[in-house]
XYZ file of N, CA, C and O in Angstrom:
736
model
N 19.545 7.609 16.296
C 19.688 8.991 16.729
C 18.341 9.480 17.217
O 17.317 9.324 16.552
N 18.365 9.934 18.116
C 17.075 11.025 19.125
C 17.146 12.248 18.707
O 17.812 13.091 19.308
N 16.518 12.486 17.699
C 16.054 13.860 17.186
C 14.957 14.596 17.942
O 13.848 14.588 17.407
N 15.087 15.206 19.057
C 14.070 15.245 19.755
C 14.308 16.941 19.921
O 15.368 17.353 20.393
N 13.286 17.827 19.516
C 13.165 19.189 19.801
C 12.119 19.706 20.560
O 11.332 18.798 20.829
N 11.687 21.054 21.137
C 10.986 21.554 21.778
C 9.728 21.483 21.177
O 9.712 21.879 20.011
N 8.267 20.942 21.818
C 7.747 21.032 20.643
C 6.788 22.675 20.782
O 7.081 23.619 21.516
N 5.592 22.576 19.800
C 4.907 23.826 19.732
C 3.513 23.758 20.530
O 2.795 22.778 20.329
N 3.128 24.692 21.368
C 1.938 24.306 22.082
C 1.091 23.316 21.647
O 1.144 22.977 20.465
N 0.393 22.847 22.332
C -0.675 21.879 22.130
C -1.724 22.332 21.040
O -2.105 21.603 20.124
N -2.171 23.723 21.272
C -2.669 23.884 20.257
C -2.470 24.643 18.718
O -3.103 24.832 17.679
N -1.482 24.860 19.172
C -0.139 25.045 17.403
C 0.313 24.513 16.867
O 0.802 23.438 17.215
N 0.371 24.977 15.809
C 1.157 23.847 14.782
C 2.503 23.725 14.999
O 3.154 24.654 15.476
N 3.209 22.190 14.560
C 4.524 22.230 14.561
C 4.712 21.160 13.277
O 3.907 20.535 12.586
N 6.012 21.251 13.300
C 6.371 20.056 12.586
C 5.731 18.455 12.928
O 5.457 18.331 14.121
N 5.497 17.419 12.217
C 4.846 16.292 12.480
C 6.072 15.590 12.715
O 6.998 15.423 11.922
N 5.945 15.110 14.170
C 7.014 14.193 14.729
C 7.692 13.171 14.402
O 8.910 13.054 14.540
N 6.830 12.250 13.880
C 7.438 11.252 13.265
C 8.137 11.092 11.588
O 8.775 10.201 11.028
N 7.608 12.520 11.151
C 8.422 12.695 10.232
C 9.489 13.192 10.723
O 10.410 12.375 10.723
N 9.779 14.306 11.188
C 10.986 14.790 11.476
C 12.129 13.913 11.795
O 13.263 13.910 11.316
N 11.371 12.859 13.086
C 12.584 11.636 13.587
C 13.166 11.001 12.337
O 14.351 10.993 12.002
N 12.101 10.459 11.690
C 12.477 9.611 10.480
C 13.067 10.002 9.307
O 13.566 9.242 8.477
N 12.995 11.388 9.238
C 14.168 12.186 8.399
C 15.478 11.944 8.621
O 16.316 11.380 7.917
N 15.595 12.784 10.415
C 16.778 12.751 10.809
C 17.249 12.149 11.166
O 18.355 12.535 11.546
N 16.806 10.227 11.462
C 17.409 8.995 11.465
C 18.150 9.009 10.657
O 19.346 8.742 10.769
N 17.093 9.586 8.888
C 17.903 8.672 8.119
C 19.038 9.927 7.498
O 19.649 9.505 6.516
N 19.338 11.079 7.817
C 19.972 11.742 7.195
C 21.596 11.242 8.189
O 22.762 11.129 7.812
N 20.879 11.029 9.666
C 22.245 10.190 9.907
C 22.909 9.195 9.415
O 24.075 9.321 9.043
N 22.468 8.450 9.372
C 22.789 7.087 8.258
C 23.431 8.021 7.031
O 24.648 8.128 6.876
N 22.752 8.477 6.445
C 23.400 9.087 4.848
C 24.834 9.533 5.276
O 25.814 9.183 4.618
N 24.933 10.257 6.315
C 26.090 11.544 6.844
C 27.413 10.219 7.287
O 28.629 10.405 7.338
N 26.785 9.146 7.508
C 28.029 8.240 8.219
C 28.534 7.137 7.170
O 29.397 6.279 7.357
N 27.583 7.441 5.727
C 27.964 5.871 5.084
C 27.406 5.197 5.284
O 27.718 4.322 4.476
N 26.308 4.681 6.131
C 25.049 3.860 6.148
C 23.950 3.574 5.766
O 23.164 2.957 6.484
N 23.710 3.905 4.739
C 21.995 3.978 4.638
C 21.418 2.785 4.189
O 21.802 1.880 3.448
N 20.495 2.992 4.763
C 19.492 1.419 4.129
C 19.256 1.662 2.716
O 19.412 2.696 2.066
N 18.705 0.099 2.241
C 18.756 0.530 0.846
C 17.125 1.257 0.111
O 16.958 1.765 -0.997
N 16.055 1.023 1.319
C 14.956 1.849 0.853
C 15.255 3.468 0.953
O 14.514 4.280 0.400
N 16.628 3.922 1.854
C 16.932 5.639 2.368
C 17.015 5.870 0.697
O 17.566 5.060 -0.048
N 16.291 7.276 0.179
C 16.619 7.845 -0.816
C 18.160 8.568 -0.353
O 18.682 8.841 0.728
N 18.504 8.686 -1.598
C 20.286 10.137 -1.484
C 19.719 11.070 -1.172
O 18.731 11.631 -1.647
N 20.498 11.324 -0.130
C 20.296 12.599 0.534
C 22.041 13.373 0.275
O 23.160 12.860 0.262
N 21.454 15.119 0.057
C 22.536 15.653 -0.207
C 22.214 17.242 0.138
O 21.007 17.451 0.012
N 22.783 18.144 0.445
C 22.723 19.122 0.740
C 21.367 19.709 0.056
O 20.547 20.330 0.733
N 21.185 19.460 -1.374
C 20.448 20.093 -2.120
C 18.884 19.542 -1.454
O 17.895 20.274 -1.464
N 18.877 18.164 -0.901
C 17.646 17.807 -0.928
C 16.812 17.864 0.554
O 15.622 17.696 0.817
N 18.206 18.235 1.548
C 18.171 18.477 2.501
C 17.168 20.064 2.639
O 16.331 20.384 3.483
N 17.658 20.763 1.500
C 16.817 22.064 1.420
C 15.638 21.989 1.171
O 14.909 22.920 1.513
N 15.188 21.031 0.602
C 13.962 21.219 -0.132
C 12.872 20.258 0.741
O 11.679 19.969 0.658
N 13.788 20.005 1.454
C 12.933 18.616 2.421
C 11.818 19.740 3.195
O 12.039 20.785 3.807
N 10.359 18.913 2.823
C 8.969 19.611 3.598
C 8.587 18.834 4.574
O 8.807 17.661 4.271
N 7.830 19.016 6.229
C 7.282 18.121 6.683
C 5.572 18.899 7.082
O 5.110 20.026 7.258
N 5.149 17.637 7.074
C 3.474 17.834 7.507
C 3.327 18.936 8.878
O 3.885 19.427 9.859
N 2.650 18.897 8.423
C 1.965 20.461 10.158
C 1.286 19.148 11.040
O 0.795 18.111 10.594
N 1.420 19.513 12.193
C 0.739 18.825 13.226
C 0.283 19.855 14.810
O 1.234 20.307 15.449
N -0.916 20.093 15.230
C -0.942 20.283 16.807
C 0.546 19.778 17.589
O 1.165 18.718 17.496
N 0.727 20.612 18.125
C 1.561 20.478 19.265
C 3.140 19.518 18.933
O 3.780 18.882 19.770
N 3.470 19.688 17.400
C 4.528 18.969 17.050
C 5.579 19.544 17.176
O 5.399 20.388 18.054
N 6.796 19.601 16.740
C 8.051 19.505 17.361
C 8.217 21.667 16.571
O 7.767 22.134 15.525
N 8.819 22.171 17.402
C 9.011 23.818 17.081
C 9.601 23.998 15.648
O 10.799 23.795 15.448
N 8.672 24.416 14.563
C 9.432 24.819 13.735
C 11.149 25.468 13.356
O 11.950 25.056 12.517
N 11.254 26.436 14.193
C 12.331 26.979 14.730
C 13.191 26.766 14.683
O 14.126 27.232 14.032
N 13.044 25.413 15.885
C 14.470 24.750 16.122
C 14.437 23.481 15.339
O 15.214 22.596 15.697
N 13.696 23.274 14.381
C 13.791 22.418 13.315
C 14.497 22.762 12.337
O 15.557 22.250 11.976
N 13.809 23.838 11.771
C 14.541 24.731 10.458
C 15.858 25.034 10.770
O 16.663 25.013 9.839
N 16.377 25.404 12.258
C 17.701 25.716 12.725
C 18.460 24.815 12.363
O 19.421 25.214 11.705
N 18.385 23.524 12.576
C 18.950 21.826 12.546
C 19.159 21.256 11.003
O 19.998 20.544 10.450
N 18.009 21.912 10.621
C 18.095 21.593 9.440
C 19.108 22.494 8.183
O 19.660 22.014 7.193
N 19.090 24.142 8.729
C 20.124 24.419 8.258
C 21.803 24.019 8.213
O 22.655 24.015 7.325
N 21.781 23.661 9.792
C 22.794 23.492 10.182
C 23.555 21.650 9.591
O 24.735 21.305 9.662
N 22.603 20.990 9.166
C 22.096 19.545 8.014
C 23.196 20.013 7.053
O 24.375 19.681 6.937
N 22.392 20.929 6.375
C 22.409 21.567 5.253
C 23.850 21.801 5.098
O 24.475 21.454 4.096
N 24.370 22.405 6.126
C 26.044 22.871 5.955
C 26.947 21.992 6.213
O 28.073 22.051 5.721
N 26.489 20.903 7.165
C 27.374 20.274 7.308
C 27.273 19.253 5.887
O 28.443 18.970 5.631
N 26.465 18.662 4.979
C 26.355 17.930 3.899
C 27.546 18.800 3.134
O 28.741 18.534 2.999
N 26.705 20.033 2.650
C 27.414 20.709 1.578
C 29.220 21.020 1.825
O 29.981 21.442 0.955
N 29.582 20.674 3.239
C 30.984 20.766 3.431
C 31.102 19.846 3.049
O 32.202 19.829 2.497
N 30.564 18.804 2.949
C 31.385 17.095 3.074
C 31.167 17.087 1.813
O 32.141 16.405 1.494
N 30.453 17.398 0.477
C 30.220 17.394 -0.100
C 31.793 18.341 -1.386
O 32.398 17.957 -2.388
N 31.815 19.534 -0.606
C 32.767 20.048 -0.915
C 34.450 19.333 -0.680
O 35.434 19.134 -1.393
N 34.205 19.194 0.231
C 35.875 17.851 0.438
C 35.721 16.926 -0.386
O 36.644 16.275 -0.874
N 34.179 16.735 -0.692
C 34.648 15.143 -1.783
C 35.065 15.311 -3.086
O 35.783 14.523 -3.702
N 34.490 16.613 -3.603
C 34.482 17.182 -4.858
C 36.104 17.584 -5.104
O 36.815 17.305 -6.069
N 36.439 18.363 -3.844
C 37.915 18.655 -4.062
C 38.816 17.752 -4.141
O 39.823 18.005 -4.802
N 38.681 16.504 -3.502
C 39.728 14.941 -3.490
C 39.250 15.076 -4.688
O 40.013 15.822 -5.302
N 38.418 14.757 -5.318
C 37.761 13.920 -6.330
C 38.599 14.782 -8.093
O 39.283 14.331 -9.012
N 37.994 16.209 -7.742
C 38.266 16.873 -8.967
C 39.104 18.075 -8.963
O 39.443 18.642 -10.001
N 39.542 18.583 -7.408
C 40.407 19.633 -7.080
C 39.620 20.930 -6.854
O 38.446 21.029 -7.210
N 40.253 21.859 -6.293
C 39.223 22.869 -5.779
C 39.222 23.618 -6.653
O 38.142 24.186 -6.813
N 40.194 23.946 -7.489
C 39.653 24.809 -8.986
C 38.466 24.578 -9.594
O 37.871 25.609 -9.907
N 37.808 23.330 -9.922
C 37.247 22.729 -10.529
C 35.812 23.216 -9.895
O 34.935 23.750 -10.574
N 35.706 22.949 -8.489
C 34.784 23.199 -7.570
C 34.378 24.919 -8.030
O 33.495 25.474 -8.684
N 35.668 25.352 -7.207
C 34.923 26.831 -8.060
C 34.704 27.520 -8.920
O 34.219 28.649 -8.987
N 35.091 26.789 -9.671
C 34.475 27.084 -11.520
C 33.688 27.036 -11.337
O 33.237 28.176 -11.442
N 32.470 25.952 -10.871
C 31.393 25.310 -10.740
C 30.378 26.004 -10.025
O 29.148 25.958 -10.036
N 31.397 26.791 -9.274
C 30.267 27.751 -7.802
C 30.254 29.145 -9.249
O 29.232 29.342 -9.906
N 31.245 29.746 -9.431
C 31.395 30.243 -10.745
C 30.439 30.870 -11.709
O 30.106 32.037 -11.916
N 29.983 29.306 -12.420
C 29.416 29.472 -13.463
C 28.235 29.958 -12.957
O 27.711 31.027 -13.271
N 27.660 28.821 -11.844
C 26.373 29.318 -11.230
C 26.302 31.237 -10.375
O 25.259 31.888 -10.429
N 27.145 31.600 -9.924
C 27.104 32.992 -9.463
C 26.948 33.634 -10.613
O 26.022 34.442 -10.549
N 27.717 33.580 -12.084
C 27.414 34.167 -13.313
C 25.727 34.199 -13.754
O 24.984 35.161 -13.952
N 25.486 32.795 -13.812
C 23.951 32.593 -13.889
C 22.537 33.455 -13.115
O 21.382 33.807 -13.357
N 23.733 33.486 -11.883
C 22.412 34.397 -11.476
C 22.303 35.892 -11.220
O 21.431 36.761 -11.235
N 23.599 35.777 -10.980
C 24.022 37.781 -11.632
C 23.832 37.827 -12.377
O 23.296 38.931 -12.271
N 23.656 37.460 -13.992
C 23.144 38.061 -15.024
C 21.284 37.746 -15.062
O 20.602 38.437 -15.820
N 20.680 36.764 -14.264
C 19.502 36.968 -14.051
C 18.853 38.270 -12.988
O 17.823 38.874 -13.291
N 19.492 38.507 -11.967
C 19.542 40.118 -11.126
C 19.849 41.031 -11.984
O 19.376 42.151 -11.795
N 20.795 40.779 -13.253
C 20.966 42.018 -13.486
C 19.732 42.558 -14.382
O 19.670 43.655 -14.937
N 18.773 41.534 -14.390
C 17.408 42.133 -15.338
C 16.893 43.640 -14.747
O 17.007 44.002 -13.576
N 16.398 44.292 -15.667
C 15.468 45.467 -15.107
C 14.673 44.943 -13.711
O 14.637 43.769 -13.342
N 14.041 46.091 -13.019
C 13.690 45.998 -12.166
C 12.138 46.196 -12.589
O 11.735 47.308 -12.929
N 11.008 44.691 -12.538
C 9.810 44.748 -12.882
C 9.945 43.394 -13.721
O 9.001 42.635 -13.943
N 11.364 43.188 -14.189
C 11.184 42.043 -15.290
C 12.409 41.131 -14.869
O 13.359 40.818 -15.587
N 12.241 40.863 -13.887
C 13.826 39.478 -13.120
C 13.278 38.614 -13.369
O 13.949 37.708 -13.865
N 11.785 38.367 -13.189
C 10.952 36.997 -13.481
C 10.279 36.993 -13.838
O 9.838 38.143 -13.849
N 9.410 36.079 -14.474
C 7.864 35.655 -14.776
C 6.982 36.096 -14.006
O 7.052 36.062 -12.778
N 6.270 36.452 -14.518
C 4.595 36.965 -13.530
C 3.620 35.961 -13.838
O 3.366 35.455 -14.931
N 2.918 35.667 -12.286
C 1.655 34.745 -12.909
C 0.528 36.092 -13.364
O 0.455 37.311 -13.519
N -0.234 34.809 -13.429
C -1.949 35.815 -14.275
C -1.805 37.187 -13.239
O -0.904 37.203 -12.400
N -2.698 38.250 -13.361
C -3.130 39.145 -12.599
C -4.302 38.588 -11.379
O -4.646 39.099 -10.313
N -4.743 37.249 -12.106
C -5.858 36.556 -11.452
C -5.325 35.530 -9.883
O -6.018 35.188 -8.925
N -3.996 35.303 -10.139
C -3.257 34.771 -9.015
C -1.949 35.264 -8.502
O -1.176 36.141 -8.888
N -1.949 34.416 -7.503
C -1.176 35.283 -6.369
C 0.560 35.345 -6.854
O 0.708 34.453 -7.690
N 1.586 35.913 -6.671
C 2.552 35.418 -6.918
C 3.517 36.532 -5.567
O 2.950 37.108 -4.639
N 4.928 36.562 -5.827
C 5.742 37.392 -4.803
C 5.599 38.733 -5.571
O 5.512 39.200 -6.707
N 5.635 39.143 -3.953
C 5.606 41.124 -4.433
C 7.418 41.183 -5.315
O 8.564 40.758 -5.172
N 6.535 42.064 -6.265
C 7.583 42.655 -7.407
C 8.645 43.125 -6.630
O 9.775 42.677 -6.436
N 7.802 44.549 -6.046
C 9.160 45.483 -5.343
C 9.553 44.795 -4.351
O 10.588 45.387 -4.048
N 9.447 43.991 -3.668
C 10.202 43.337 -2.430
C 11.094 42.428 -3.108
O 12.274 42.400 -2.758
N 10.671 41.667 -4.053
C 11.719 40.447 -4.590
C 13.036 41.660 -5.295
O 14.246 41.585 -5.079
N 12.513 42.427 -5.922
C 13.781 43.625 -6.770
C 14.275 44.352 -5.727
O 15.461 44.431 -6.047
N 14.142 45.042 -4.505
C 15.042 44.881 -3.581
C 15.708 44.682 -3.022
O 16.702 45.396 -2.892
N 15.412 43.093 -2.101
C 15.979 41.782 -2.237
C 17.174 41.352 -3.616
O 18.210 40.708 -3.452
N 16.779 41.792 -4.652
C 17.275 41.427 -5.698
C 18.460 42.280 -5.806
O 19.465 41.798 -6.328
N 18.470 43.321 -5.438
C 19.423 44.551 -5.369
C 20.650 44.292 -4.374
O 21.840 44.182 -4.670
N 19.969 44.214 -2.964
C 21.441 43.286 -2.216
C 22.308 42.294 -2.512
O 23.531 42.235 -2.391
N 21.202 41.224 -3.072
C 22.340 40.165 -3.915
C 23.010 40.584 -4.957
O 24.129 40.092 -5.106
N 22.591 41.466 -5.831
C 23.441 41.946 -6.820
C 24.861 42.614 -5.919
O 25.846 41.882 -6.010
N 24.985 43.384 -5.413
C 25.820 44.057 -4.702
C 26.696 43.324 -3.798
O 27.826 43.725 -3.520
N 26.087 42.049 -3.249
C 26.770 40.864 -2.789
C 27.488 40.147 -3.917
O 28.482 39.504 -3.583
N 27.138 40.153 -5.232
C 27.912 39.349 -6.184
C 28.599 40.308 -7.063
O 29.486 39.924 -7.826
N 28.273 41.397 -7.001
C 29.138 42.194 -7.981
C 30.252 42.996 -6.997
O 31.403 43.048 -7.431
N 30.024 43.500 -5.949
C 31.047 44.554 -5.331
C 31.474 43.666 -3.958
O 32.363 44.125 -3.241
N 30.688 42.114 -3.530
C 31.476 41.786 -2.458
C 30.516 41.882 -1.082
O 30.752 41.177 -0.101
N 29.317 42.915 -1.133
C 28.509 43.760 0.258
C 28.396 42.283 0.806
O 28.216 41.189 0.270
N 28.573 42.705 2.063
C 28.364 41.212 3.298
C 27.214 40.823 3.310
O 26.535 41.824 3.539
N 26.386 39.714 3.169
C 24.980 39.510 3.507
C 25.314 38.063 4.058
O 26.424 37.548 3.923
N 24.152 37.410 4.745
C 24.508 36.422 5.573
C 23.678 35.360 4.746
O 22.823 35.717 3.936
N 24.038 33.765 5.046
C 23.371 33.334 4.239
C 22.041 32.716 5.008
O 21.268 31.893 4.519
N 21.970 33.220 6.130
C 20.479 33.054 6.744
C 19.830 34.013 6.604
O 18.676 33.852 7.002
N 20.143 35.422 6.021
C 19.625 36.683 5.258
C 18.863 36.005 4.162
O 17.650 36.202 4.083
N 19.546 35.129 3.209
C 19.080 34.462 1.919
C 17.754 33.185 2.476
O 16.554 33.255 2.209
N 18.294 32.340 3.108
C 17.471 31.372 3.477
C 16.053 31.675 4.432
O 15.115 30.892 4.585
N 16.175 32.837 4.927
C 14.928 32.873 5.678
C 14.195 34.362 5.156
O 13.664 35.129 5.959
N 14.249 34.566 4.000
C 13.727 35.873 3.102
C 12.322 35.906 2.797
O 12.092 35.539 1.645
N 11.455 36.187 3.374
C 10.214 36.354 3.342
C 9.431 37.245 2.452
O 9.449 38.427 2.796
N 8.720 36.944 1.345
C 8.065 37.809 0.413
C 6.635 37.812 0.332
O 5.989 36.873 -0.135
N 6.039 39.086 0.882
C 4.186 39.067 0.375
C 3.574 38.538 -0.873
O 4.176 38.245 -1.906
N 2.218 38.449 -0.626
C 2.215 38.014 -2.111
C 1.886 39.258 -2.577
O 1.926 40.314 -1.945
N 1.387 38.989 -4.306
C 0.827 39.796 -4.698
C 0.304 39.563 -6.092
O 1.129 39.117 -6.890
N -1.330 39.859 -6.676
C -1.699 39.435 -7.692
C -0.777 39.952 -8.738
O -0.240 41.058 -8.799
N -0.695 38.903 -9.581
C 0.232 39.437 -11.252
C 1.603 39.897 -10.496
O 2.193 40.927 -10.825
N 2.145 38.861 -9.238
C 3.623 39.194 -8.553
C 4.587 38.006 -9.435
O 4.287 37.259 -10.366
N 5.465 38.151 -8.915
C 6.408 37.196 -9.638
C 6.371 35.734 -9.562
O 5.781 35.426 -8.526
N 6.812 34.532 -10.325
C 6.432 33.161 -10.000
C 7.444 33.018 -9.016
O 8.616 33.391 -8.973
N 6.432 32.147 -7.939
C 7.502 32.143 -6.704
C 8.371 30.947 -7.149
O 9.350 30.680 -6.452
N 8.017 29.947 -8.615
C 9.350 28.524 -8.082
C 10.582 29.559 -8.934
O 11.785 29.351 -8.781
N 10.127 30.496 -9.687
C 11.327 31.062 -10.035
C 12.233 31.398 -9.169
O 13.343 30.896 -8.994
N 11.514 32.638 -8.396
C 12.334 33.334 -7.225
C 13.197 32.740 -6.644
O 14.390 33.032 -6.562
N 12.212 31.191 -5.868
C 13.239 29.958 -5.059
C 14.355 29.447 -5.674
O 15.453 29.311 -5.135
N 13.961 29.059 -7.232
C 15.194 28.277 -7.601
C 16.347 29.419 -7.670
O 17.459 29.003 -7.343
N 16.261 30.977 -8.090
C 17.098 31.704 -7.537
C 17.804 31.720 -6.251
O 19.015 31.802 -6.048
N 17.194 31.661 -5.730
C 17.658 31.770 -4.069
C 18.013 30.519 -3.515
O 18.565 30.572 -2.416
N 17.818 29.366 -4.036
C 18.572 28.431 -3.523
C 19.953 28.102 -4.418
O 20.765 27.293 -3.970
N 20.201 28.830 -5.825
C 21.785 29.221 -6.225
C 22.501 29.826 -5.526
O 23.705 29.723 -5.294
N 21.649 30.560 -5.132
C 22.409 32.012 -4.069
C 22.917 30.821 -2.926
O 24.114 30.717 -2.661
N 22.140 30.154 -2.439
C 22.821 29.064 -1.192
C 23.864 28.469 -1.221
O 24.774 28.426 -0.393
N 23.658 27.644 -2.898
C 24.451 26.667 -3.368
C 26.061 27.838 -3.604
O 27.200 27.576 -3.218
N 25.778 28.601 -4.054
C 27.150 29.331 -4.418
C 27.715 29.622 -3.078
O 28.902 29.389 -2.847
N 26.669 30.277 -1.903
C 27.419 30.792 -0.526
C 28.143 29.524 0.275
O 29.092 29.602 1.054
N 27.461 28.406 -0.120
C 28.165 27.325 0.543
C 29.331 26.841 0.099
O 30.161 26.293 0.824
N 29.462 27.049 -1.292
C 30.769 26.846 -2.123
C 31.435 27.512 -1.582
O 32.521 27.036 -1.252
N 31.193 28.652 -1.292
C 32.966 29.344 -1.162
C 32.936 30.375 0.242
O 33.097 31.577 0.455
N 32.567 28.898 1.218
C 32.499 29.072 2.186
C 34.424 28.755 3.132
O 34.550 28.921 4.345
């Protein structure tokens, strides 16, 4: 497969090319039943978390991250058909379920205390922007409010000394994914 995107000026950063190809070689292989046996499992979840190197003039972030969302959904569907042959779709959304419970009752913390704070001495996410943020998803999981799930995935937070721990925040927000893709 020719994974080939626009890249970023010559003198900007982009994604590093030969990672990207060699990702998306091998996420083809994974997606068809092929993979070599050095390809790690690849699965929706890891598809998210997948980082690549910065390079001059490498391939457009953009339309990387775009591809890669779009990775992302198509895994977690196939993923979802297998689960449903496998264990039935009740089962599945129990599962999306438990996790939406998990993290609505973590939103439903006061506002100042949803997460961990690092030191005052380092950086972490702004309070009031993450409890904001935190406020739509509540309202998305408790009353239904529409939010998109590229609203969730591309949510940008300042920092701020003595702010919240950001792997907290993330592993929040990538439930929020995992659940929107469930019960898609």
């Amino acid at each position: 497969m020719d994974a080939t995107f626009p890249r970023a000026r010559k003198n900007q950063l982009g994604y590093k090319t030969t990672e990207v190809e060699d990702f998306f070689q091998r996420a083809r292989r994974a997606y068809d039943g092929r993979p070599q046996r050095e390809d790690p499992e690849l699965d929706a979840e890891r598809i998210r978390l997948t980082a690549f190197s910065m390079q001059k003039g490498g391939f457009s972030t953009a339309h990387v991250d775009a591809a890669m969302e779009r990775l992302e959904d198509a895994f977690a569907y196939r993923e979802r058909q297998i689960a449903s042959r496998l264990h039935g779709d009740d089962a599945w959304l129990a599962e999306a379920r438990t996790t939406a419970q998990v993290v609505a009752n973590r939103l439903a913390r006061p506002e100042g205390e949803r997460f961990d704070r690092v030191s005052v001495l380092a950086l972490g996410y702004n309070v009031r922007e993450v409890d904001r943020f935190a406020e739509r998803l509540t309202r998305y999981f408790r009353d239904g409010w529409p939010i998109a799930i590229d609203d969730v995935r591309g949510v940008v937070f300042t920092a701020q000394r003595g702010g919240y721990r950001e792997s907290q925040v993330d592993l929040v927000l990538d439930a929020v994914v995992d659940v929107m893709l469930a019960v898609r």
